[in-house]
Amino acid sequence: MNIHVDETLGLFHLQSKDSSYLFQIIEGYPAHLYWGAQLNHDTSLAHIVELRERCSFSPNPVPANRNISLDTLPQEYPQYGTSDFRQPAYQVKLEDGSRITELKYSGYRIAMGKPKLTGLPAVYTEADEEATTLYLELKDDYSGLKVTLLYTVFANHSAITRSTFFEYEGSGSIQLDEAMSASIDFSDSQYEALYLPGAWVRERHIQRRELGSGALRLESRRGSSSHQMNPFLALLRPDATEDVGDVYGFSLVYSGNFVAQAEVEQFGQTRVSIGINPFDFSWQLASGESFQTPEVVMVYSDQGLGGMSRTYHRLYRTRLCSGNHRDEVRPILINNWEATYFNFDADKIEAIAEAASPLGIELFVLDDGWFGKRDNDDSSLGDWFEDRRKLPGGLADLAKRVNDKGMQFGLWVEPEMVSPESELYRQHPDWCLHAEGRRRTEGRSQLVLDLSRKDVCDYLYDTLSAVFSSAPITYVKWDMNRNMTEVTSASASREHQKETAHRYMLGLYDLLERLTTSFPHILFESCSGGGGRFDPGMLYYMPQTWTSDDTDAIERLAIQYGTSIVYPASTMGAHVSNVPNHQVHRITSLTMRGDVAMSGNFGYELDLTALSAEDQALAARQVAQYKEIRSLVQQGDMHRLLSPFEGRGSTAWMFVNEDQTEAFVAFFRVLAEANGPIRRLTLKGLNPNKKYRLESGVAHIPADSTTDAGSETATFTEAFGGQSFGGDQLMRIGLVTSDLQGDFASLTFRLRAVE
Ligand code: DGJ
């Protein structure tokens, strides 16, 4: 990691582990030169950009130099109005109504470590030697607008973070209409875009497509990062695969409206920008005020998508997620949502806990329906006091009954919402987002509290603090079940209304900062109807997310695989639920459901009291198995082996510890094949020179064994037999998987290096 600056040439060379990022000041404009595999530092790098006259339709800011047009110059933070007709990185309206600014280089400074971003979640360092930050200062002399571009390079990750800081030093005020976190111009367009669209119960399904002329725009206008599009975009060389080739990832650390775009212009250059969605956004900056954009985490990999994902996984697991629970293995839980929905009382909860405890389950999570008069989803959000009809002894008594079974107690809340049918709404009807005189559009019979207001956030802090202190609560599931409409704040003046959606996020982040600081022993899991806000912003405060409301094992293969493009398994809540599945009505075996859920933060979400003795015994074995492998899943390196988005839908992945001495492998076959070919699963990430003992699980290894893999009865505790295989053999020849019987079959096993 290093930052080289040649002041005479205006050359800046930023080196992260394995990658280089270069730009140069040309006529005062920061011009992008290169981002990719690491280069040796050399002043000849200053000649990368070829400047040449194009035509009068690409005008020249310096009349005497027709070789320079901002319309063709690759740039670091492009402006609007002075000859660049591509997508600008920012837009402002000045005091006089004009929209023209011209940011020119005015200086730089370099500091060890990485600064906190005021009020915003961000990747952090724990020691200054982990990273170096460059502050590149730009100024528009005419207006008094100052912009600082922040770049942080990392010693241990092939990643660069970027964000932008605006300051206004002119007179009166200006209006910021767009403020991207970063913009970058690639010199050609030979890329494909990969991104993660979806829907409720179908989150983060991978799409990959060619970039053509024109613009690709991925965005959310819903007030949250959304089920529909994750705040992530990757560009890949067309020949890049899971394992090889150049990949460039852009992941925005933000939970609200965002845009990520890639624009291929007339000469085939590609401009990528990402940040807060300018749709329905503006920000007033009076003299002396400033604005900090969220951060984008940019990862380069020459080892394909898998290499990119592992960089994100390590960085997010260790330097984005924070708090006491970051490095701890996560508890195995039982959640009562799909077991009871709203229909429970303390005795029923205790009965489920009683069934869970002997299985080895560690945490009981009481989901929706414990407060106000909430017998369905029509009422009571905002009334965060126990419903004594269901819980006569309150939360404290129920928590004690659960604790007495040897389990921790966790609680569901949905603090950002209010039901019109609630005491809170009757007392404070102006506390929700609404436009005076207009209908208040409901979603699931609820309205969104206006978290842009300090009084609302303070009320929530006090109310939630009281709830979290009222019982020995060690886990909180923080839900959010609708998107924003009538985005207007009763407390904001006319000029500030378009700040509301972003101010909401700042209010939410501040509330989460305060709560997680006050309750460091609580493990928080975020949720938004499953994965509607599965983003790096929320992960900063809450190290795990309920991945999806879809708990069907087969659907989960695609959802968890797609999610793993950016997010580590330690962030994904994954539960075994009942069959027929409640979302898609599919029937899969308990083995299959367990094997899929074990590739995340494992838990159950069904009525354990209704399980047969045989299934209870299997669940106990699953819990024991997960305890053995959970540090591998939650803290190891993930290698994706087979994609559910390709071929016949077979899916496989594995987790390997840092010193390559242990691995956990999971293979899933969706549909059986009639008289098909012999298929082998080749592994990854092992040491080719080590021997590994296949310790348990069920597999068919060619030549050495005839063990049959009848998946319906396959369990982890049926040890394979302890044979050893070379890492090279496992990665080059692999294991035969085509002997599995039936549809929806799974196979898991563990490898341990032997001398
Ligand atoms: C949506 C969540 O994703 C579910 O797990 C459950 O908590 C419900 N909300 C409760 O209303």
Short mmCIF file of N, CA, C and O in Angstrom, two decimals, residues 62-170:
data_model
loop_
_atom_site.label_atom_id
_atom_site.label_comp_id
_atom_site.label_asym_id
_atom_site.label_seq_id
_atom_site.Cartn_x
_atom_site.Cartn_y
_atom_site.Cartn_z
N VAL A 62 -9.81 25.17 -22.85
CA VAL A 62 -8.64 26.04 -23.03
C VAL A 62 -8.54 26.31 -24.53
O VAL A 62 -8.13 25.44 -25.29
N PRO A 63 -8.97 27.50 -24.98
CA PRO A 63 -9.08 27.75 -26.43
C PRO A 63 -7.80 27.44 -27.19
O PRO A 63 -7.85 26.93 -28.32
N ALA A 64 -6.66 27.71 -26.56
CA ALA A 64 -5.40 27.51 -27.28
C ALA A 64 -5.04 26.02 -27.41
O ALA A 64 -4.11 25.68 -28.12
N ASN A 65 -5.76 25.17 -26.72
CA ASN A 65 -5.40 23.75 -26.75
C ASN A 65 -6.61 22.92 -27.17
O ASN A 65 -7.40 22.47 -26.36
N ARG A 66 -6.73 22.73 -28.47
CA ARG A 66 -7.88 21.99 -29.00
C ARG A 66 -7.79 20.49 -28.74
O ARG A 66 -8.69 19.74 -29.07
N ASN A 67 -6.66 20.08 -28.18
CA ASN A 67 -6.53 18.65 -27.88
C ASN A 67 -7.30 18.26 -26.62
O ASN A 67 -7.45 17.08 -26.34
N ILE A 68 -7.72 19.26 -25.88
CA ILE A 68 -8.42 18.93 -24.64
C ILE A 68 -9.88 19.33 -24.73
O ILE A 68 -10.22 20.48 -25.01
N SER A 69 -10.72 18.37 -24.51
CA SER A 69 -12.16 18.63 -24.32
C SER A 69 -12.60 17.84 -23.11
O SER A 69 -12.23 16.67 -22.95
N LEU A 70 -13.40 18.47 -22.28
CA LEU A 70 -13.91 17.72 -21.13
C LEU A 70 -14.87 16.64 -21.58
O LEU A 70 -15.19 15.72 -20.83
N ASP A 71 -15.35 16.75 -22.82
CA ASP A 71 -16.27 15.75 -23.36
C ASP A 71 -15.57 14.42 -23.63
O ASP A 71 -16.22 13.38 -23.77
N THR A 72 -14.25 14.46 -23.75
CA THR A 72 -13.51 13.23 -24.05
C THR A 72 -12.47 12.89 -22.98
O THR A 72 -12.03 11.75 -22.90
N LEU A 73 -12.11 13.87 -22.18
CA LEU A 73 -11.09 13.62 -21.15
C LEU A 73 -11.64 12.66 -20.09
O LEU A 73 -12.70 12.90 -19.52
N PRO A 74 -10.94 11.54 -19.82
CA PRO A 74 -11.40 10.67 -18.72
C PRO A 74 -11.18 11.42 -17.40
O PRO A 74 -10.11 11.98 -17.19
N GLN A 75 -12.20 11.43 -16.54
CA GLN A 75 -12.10 12.30 -15.37
C GLN A 75 -12.41 11.58 -14.06
O GLN A 75 -13.01 10.51 -14.05
N GLU A 76 -12.04 12.23 -12.97
CA GLU A 76 -12.28 11.70 -11.63
C GLU A 76 -13.59 12.19 -11.03
O GLU A 76 -14.22 11.49 -10.24
N TYR A 77 -13.97 13.44 -11.35
CA TYR A 77 -15.21 13.96 -10.76
C TYR A 77 -15.79 15.02 -11.71
O TYR A 77 -15.65 16.23 -11.50
N PRO A 78 -16.42 14.57 -12.80
CA PRO A 78 -16.81 15.47 -13.88
C PRO A 78 -17.92 16.45 -13.51
O PRO A 78 -18.80 16.15 -12.71
N GLN A 79 -17.85 17.60 -14.10
CA GLN A 79 -18.80 18.68 -13.82
C GLN A 79 -19.73 18.92 -15.00
O GLN A 79 -19.49 18.43 -16.10
N TYR A 80 -20.75 19.73 -14.76
CA TYR A 80 -21.71 20.03 -15.82
C TYR A 80 -21.53 21.46 -16.31
O TYR A 80 -21.29 22.36 -15.52
N GLY A 81 -21.67 21.66 -17.61
CA GLY A 81 -21.87 23.01 -18.13
C GLY A 81 -20.69 23.62 -18.83
O GLY A 81 -20.83 24.70 -19.40
N THR A 82 -19.52 22.97 -18.81
CA THR A 82 -18.36 23.57 -19.46
C THR A 82 -17.73 22.60 -20.45
O THR A 82 -16.52 22.50 -20.52
N SER A 83 -18.52 21.85 -21.13
CA SER A 83 -18.14 21.04 -22.30
C SER A 83 -18.18 19.53 -22.11
O SER A 83 -17.92 18.80 -23.06
N ASP A 84 -18.49 19.04 -20.94
CA ASP A 84 -18.68 17.59 -20.82
C ASP A 84 -20.18 17.32 -20.90
O ASP A 84 -20.95 17.81 -20.07
N PHE A 85 -20.58 16.56 -21.91
CA PHE A 85 -22.02 16.28 -22.09
C PHE A 85 -22.41 14.92 -21.53
O PHE A 85 -23.54 14.47 -21.70
N ARG A 86 -21.46 14.25 -20.90
CA ARG A 86 -21.77 12.96 -20.28
C ARG A 86 -22.39 13.18 -18.90
O ARG A 86 -22.58 14.31 -18.47
N GLN A 87 -22.68 12.10 -18.20
CA GLN A 87 -23.32 12.20 -16.88
C GLN A 87 -22.38 12.89 -15.90
O GLN A 87 -21.28 12.39 -15.63
N PRO A 88 -22.78 14.05 -15.35
CA PRO A 88 -21.89 14.70 -14.38
C PRO A 88 -21.89 13.98 -13.04
O PRO A 88 -22.82 13.24 -12.73
N ALA A 89 -20.85 14.24 -12.23
CA ALA A 89 -20.78 13.62 -10.90
C ALA A 89 -21.55 14.44 -9.88
O ALA A 89 -21.88 13.94 -8.81
N TYR A 90 -21.80 15.71 -10.19
CA TYR A 90 -22.55 16.55 -9.26
C TYR A 90 -23.24 17.64 -10.05
O TYR A 90 -22.85 17.95 -11.18
N GLN A 91 -24.27 18.21 -9.48
CA GLN A 91 -24.93 19.37 -10.08
C GLN A 91 -25.31 20.33 -8.97
O GLN A 91 -25.78 19.91 -7.91
N VAL A 92 -25.12 21.63 -9.25
CA VAL A 92 -25.47 22.64 -8.24
C VAL A 92 -26.28 23.75 -8.90
O VAL A 92 -26.18 24.00 -10.10
N LYS A 93 -27.08 24.43 -8.09
CA LYS A 93 -27.72 25.67 -8.51
C LYS A 93 -27.13 26.76 -7.62
O LYS A 93 -27.22 26.67 -6.39
N LEU A 94 -26.51 27.74 -8.24
CA LEU A 94 -25.86 28.79 -7.46
C LEU A 94 -26.86 29.86 -7.05
O LEU A 94 -28.00 29.90 -7.51
N GLU A 95 -26.40 30.75 -6.18
CA GLU A 95 -27.23 31.84 -5.65
C GLU A 95 -27.89 32.62 -6.79
O GLU A 95 -29.06 33.01 -6.70
N ASP A 96 -27.17 32.83 -7.92
CA ASP A 96 -27.72 33.62 -9.03
C ASP A 96 -28.57 32.78 -9.98
O ASP A 96 -28.99 33.26 -11.03
N GLY A 97 -28.80 31.53 -9.66
CA GLY A 97 -29.64 30.69 -10.51
C GLY A 97 -28.86 29.91 -11.55
O GLY A 97 -29.40 29.00 -12.19
N SER A 98 -27.58 30.25 -11.76
CA SER A 98 -26.80 29.52 -12.77
C SER A 98 -26.40 28.14 -12.22
O SER A 98 -26.40 27.92 -11.01
N ARG A 99 -26.06 27.24 -13.14
CA ARG A 99 -25.74 25.86 -12.73
C ARG A 99 -24.33 25.46 -13.15
O ARG A 99 -23.99 24.29 -13.22
N ILE A 100 -23.53 26.47 -13.46
CA ILE A 100 -22.19 26.18 -13.99
C ILE A 100 -21.14 26.32 -12.89
O ILE A 100 -21.09 27.34 -12.21
N THR A 101 -20.32 25.31 -12.73
CA THR A 101 -19.16 25.43 -11.85
C THR A 101 -17.99 24.75 -12.55
O THR A 101 -18.19 23.91 -13.44
N GLU A 102 -16.82 25.12 -12.17
CA GLU A 102 -15.64 24.54 -12.80
C GLU A 102 -14.64 24.21 -11.70
O GLU A 102 -13.88 25.07 -11.25
N LEU A 103 -14.68 22.97 -11.25
CA LEU A 103 -13.77 22.56 -10.18
C LEU A 103 -12.37 22.35 -10.74
O LEU A 103 -12.19 21.59 -11.68
N LYS A 104 -11.40 23.01 -10.13
CA LYS A 104 -10.00 22.83 -10.55
C LYS A 104 -9.18 22.40 -9.34
O LYS A 104 -9.48 22.80 -8.21
N TYR A 105 -8.15 21.66 -9.62
CA TYR A 105 -7.25 21.16 -8.57
C TYR A 105 -6.69 22.31 -7.74
O TYR A 105 -6.19 23.29 -8.28
N SER A 106 -6.75 22.18 -6.41
CA SER A 106 -6.17 23.24 -5.59
C SER A 106 -5.21 22.70 -4.54
O SER A 106 -4.63 23.48 -3.78
N GLY A 107 -5.02 21.41 -4.44
CA GLY A 107 -4.04 20.88 -3.49
C GLY A 107 -4.39 19.48 -3.04
O GLY A 107 -5.41 18.91 -3.49
N TYR A 108 -3.56 18.91 -2.21
CA TYR A 108 -3.84 17.57 -1.70
C TYR A 108 -3.18 17.40 -0.35
O TYR A 108 -2.30 18.19 0.03
N ARG A 109 -3.61 16.43 0.41
CA ARG A 109 -2.87 15.99 1.59
C ARG A 109 -3.08 14.49 1.74
O ARG A 109 -4.06 13.94 1.20
N ILE A 110 -2.14 13.89 2.45
CA ILE A 110 -2.18 12.43 2.63
C ILE A 110 -2.08 12.15 4.12
O ILE A 110 -1.30 12.80 4.82
N ALA A 111 -2.89 11.24 4.62
CA ALA A 111 -2.82 10.88 6.04
C ALA A 111 -2.92 9.37 6.18
O ALA A 111 -3.59 8.69 5.39
N MET A 112 -2.23 8.85 7.17
CA MET A 112 -2.33 7.42 7.46
C MET A 112 -3.72 7.13 8.02
O MET A 112 -4.35 7.98 8.64
N GLY A 113 -4.20 5.91 7.82
CA GLY A 113 -5.49 5.50 8.38
C GLY A 113 -6.64 5.96 7.50
O GLY A 113 -6.47 6.25 6.32
N LYS A 114 -7.81 6.01 8.09
CA LYS A 114 -9.02 6.33 7.34
C LYS A 114 -9.93 7.15 8.25
O LYS A 114 -10.20 6.73 9.39
N PRO A 115 -10.42 8.30 7.79
CA PRO A 115 -11.26 9.11 8.67
C PRO A 115 -12.67 8.52 8.77
O PRO A 115 -13.13 7.83 7.87
N LYS A 116 -13.34 8.82 9.88
CA LYS A 116 -14.77 8.49 9.98
C LYS A 116 -15.53 9.45 9.09
O LYS A 116 -15.10 10.59 8.90
N LEU A 117 -16.65 9.03 8.55
CA LEU A 117 -17.49 9.94 7.78
C LEU A 117 -18.61 10.41 8.70
O LEU A 117 -19.40 9.59 9.17
N THR A 118 -18.68 11.70 8.94
CA THR A 118 -19.63 12.20 9.94
C THR A 118 -21.05 11.76 9.63
O THR A 118 -21.58 12.03 8.56
N GLY A 119 -21.64 11.05 10.58
CA GLY A 119 -23.05 10.67 10.47
C GLY A 119 -23.34 9.52 9.53
O GLY A 119 -24.50 9.14 9.36
N LEU A 120 -22.29 8.96 8.91
CA LEU A 120 -22.53 7.91 7.91
C LEU A 120 -21.74 6.65 8.25
O LEU A 120 -20.62 6.72 8.76
N PRO A 121 -22.31 5.49 7.93
CA PRO A 121 -21.56 4.25 8.09
C PRO A 121 -20.45 4.19 7.05
O PRO A 121 -20.61 4.73 5.95
N ALA A 122 -19.36 3.53 7.37
CA ALA A 122 -18.25 3.41 6.42
C ALA A 122 -17.32 2.31 6.87
O ALA A 122 -17.30 1.94 8.05
N VAL A 123 -16.54 1.81 5.93
CA VAL A 123 -15.45 0.89 6.27
C VAL A 123 -14.48 1.65 7.18
O VAL A 123 -14.31 2.85 7.04
N TYR A 124 -13.88 0.95 8.14
CA TYR A 124 -12.99 1.63 9.09
C TYR A 124 -11.68 0.87 9.22
O TYR A 124 -11.54 -0.25 8.69
N THR A 125 -10.71 1.49 9.88
CA THR A 125 -9.47 0.80 10.19
C THR A 125 -9.34 0.71 11.71
O THR A 125 -9.95 1.50 12.43
N GLU A 126 -8.55 -0.24 12.17
CA GLU A 126 -8.29 -0.33 13.61
C GLU A 126 -6.89 0.14 13.95
O GLU A 126 -6.60 0.44 15.11
N ALA A 127 -6.01 0.17 12.94
CA ALA A 127 -4.66 0.70 13.14
C ALA A 127 -4.33 1.54 11.91
O ALA A 127 -4.74 1.19 10.79
N ASP A 128 -3.59 2.61 12.12
CA ASP A 128 -3.30 3.53 11.01
C ASP A 128 -2.57 2.85 9.86
O ASP A 128 -2.73 3.23 8.69
N GLU A 129 -1.75 1.81 10.19
CA GLU A 129 -0.97 1.16 9.13
C GLU A 129 -1.86 0.38 8.16
O GLU A 129 -1.40 -0.07 7.12
N GLU A 130 -3.12 0.21 8.50
CA GLU A 130 -3.98 -0.60 7.62
C GLU A 130 -4.35 0.12 6.32
O GLU A 130 -4.75 -0.51 5.35
N ALA A 131 -4.26 1.45 6.33
CA ALA A 131 -4.73 2.18 5.14
C ALA A 131 -4.09 3.56 5.08
O ALA A 131 -3.55 4.07 6.08
N THR A 132 -4.14 4.15 3.89
CA THR A 132 -3.68 5.53 3.71
C THR A 132 -4.77 6.27 2.95
O THR A 132 -5.40 5.72 2.05
N THR A 133 -4.99 7.54 3.33
CA THR A 133 -6.06 8.31 2.68
C THR A 133 -5.49 9.54 1.98
O THR A 133 -4.68 10.27 2.55
N LEU A 134 -5.93 9.71 0.76
CA LEU A 134 -5.58 10.90 -0.01
C LEU A 134 -6.80 11.83 -0.03
O LEU A 134 -7.92 11.38 -0.32
N TYR A 135 -6.58 13.10 0.27
CA TYR A 135 -7.62 14.12 0.16
C TYR A 135 -7.25 14.98 -1.03
O TYR A 135 -6.25 15.70 -0.97
N LEU A 136 -8.00 14.91 -2.09
CA LEU A 136 -7.71 15.70 -3.28
C LEU A 136 -8.65 16.91 -3.29
O LEU A 136 -9.88 16.74 -3.34
N GLU A 137 -8.07 18.10 -3.24
CA GLU A 137 -8.89 19.31 -3.08
C GLU A 137 -9.12 20.01 -4.41
O GLU A 137 -8.18 20.25 -5.17
N LEU A 138 -10.38 20.32 -4.65
CA LEU A 138 -10.78 20.99 -5.89
C LEU A 138 -11.57 22.24 -5.51
O LEU A 138 -12.26 22.26 -4.49
N LYS A 139 -11.51 23.27 -6.36
CA LYS A 139 -12.21 24.50 -6.00
C LYS A 139 -12.76 25.19 -7.24
O LYS A 139 -12.12 25.21 -8.29
N ASP A 140 -13.94 25.74 -7.09
CA ASP A 140 -14.51 26.63 -8.11
C ASP A 140 -14.35 28.05 -7.58
O ASP A 140 -15.13 28.48 -6.73
N ASP A 141 -13.35 28.76 -8.07
CA ASP A 141 -13.02 30.08 -7.51
C ASP A 141 -14.19 31.05 -7.60
O ASP A 141 -14.44 31.84 -6.70
N TYR A 142 -14.94 30.97 -8.70
CA TYR A 142 -16.01 31.95 -8.93
C TYR A 142 -17.10 31.86 -7.86
O TYR A 142 -17.56 32.86 -7.33
N SER A 143 -17.50 30.63 -7.52
CA SER A 143 -18.64 30.48 -6.59
C SER A 143 -18.23 30.28 -5.14
O SER A 143 -19.02 30.51 -4.23
N GLY A 144 -17.02 29.82 -4.91
CA GLY A 144 -16.63 29.49 -3.53
C GLY A 144 -16.99 28.07 -3.14
O GLY A 144 -16.98 27.71 -1.97
N LEU A 145 -17.30 27.23 -4.15
CA LEU A 145 -17.56 25.81 -3.86
C LEU A 145 -16.23 25.05 -3.78
O LEU A 145 -15.40 25.15 -4.69
N LYS A 146 -16.06 24.34 -2.68
CA LYS A 146 -14.87 23.50 -2.52
C LYS A 146 -15.30 22.04 -2.46
O LYS A 146 -16.28 21.72 -1.78
N VAL A 147 -14.57 21.19 -3.13
CA VAL A 147 -14.90 19.75 -3.11
C VAL A 147 -13.63 18.98 -2.79
O VAL A 147 -12.58 19.24 -3.39
N THR A 148 -13.73 18.08 -1.83
CA THR A 148 -12.58 17.21 -1.52
C THR A 148 -12.95 15.78 -1.89
O THR A 148 -13.98 15.26 -1.43
N LEU A 149 -12.12 15.18 -2.73
CA LEU A 149 -12.32 13.76 -3.07
C LEU A 149 -11.46 12.94 -2.12
O LEU A 149 -10.26 13.17 -2.02
N LEU A 150 -12.11 12.01 -1.41
CA LEU A 150 -11.37 11.16 -0.46
C LEU A 150 -11.14 9.79 -1.08
O LEU A 150 -12.09 9.15 -1.55
N TYR A 151 -9.89 9.36 -1.07
CA TYR A 151 -9.52 8.03 -1.56
C TYR A 151 -8.77 7.31 -0.44
O TYR A 151 -7.77 7.83 0.04
N THR A 152 -9.22 6.13 -0.06
CA THR A 152 -8.46 5.34 0.92
C THR A 152 -8.02 4.04 0.26
O THR A 152 -8.83 3.33 -0.36
N VAL A 153 -6.71 3.75 0.38
CA VAL A 153 -6.18 2.48 -0.14
C VAL A 153 -5.80 1.60 1.05
O VAL A 153 -5.41 2.09 2.10
N PHE A 154 -5.92 0.29 0.85
CA PHE A 154 -5.75 -0.66 1.96
C PHE A 154 -4.54 -1.56 1.75
O PHE A 154 -4.28 -2.00 0.63
N ALA A 155 -3.84 -1.83 2.87
CA ALA A 155 -2.66 -2.69 2.80
C ALA A 155 -3.05 -4.15 2.56
O ALA A 155 -2.37 -4.88 1.86
N ASN A 156 -4.19 -4.56 3.10
CA ASN A 156 -4.54 -5.98 3.06
C ASN A 156 -5.70 -6.33 2.14
O ASN A 156 -6.16 -7.46 2.13
N HIS A 157 -6.20 -5.36 1.41
CA HIS A 157 -7.35 -5.63 0.54
C HIS A 157 -7.14 -4.90 -0.80
O HIS A 157 -6.70 -3.75 -0.81
N SER A 158 -7.53 -5.56 -1.87
CA SER A 158 -7.44 -4.90 -3.18
C SER A 158 -8.67 -4.01 -3.35
O SER A 158 -9.53 -4.25 -4.19
N ALA A 159 -8.76 -3.02 -2.49
CA ALA A 159 -9.96 -2.17 -2.45
C ALA A 159 -9.56 -0.71 -2.29
O ALA A 159 -8.54 -0.40 -1.68
N ILE A 160 -10.38 0.15 -2.85
CA ILE A 160 -10.24 1.59 -2.66
C ILE A 160 -11.61 2.11 -2.25
O ILE A 160 -12.61 1.77 -2.89
N THR A 161 -11.67 2.90 -1.21
CA THR A 161 -12.95 3.55 -0.91
C THR A 161 -12.87 4.99 -1.40
O THR A 161 -11.81 5.62 -1.34
N ARG A 162 -14.01 5.46 -1.89
CA ARG A 162 -14.08 6.86 -2.31
C ARG A 162 -15.34 7.50 -1.74
O ARG A 162 -16.39 6.87 -1.62
N SER A 163 -15.23 8.78 -1.40
CA SER A 163 -16.41 9.58 -1.07
C SER A 163 -16.06 11.03 -1.36
O SER A 163 -14.90 11.34 -1.68
N THR A 164 -17.05 11.90 -1.27
CA THR A 164 -16.85 13.29 -1.68
C THR A 164 -17.41 14.22 -0.62
O THR A 164 -18.49 13.96 -0.07
N PHE A 165 -16.65 15.27 -0.35
CA PHE A 165 -17.03 16.22 0.70
C PHE A 165 -17.17 17.60 0.07
O PHE A 165 -16.24 18.11 -0.56
N PHE A 166 -18.36 18.19 0.20
CA PHE A 166 -18.64 19.51 -0.38
C PHE A 166 -18.61 20.56 0.73
O PHE A 166 -19.18 20.35 1.79
N GLU A 167 -18.01 21.71 0.43
CA GLU A 167 -18.06 22.84 1.37
C GLU A 167 -18.39 24.08 0.54
O GLU A 167 -17.86 24.25 -0.57
N TYR A 168 -19.20 24.95 1.12
CA TYR A 168 -19.53 26.18 0.40
C TYR A 168 -18.98 27.37 1.18
O TYR A 168 -19.31 27.56 2.36
N GLU A 169 -18.17 28.16 0.50
CA GLU A 169 -17.55 29.30 1.18
C GLU A 169 -17.93 30.62 0.52
O GLU A 169 -17.35 31.66 0.82
N GLY A 170 -18.90 30.59 -0.41
CA GLY A 170 -19.33 31.83 -1.07
C GLY A 170 -20.38 32.54 -0.22
O GLY A 170 -20.59 32.23 0.96
#
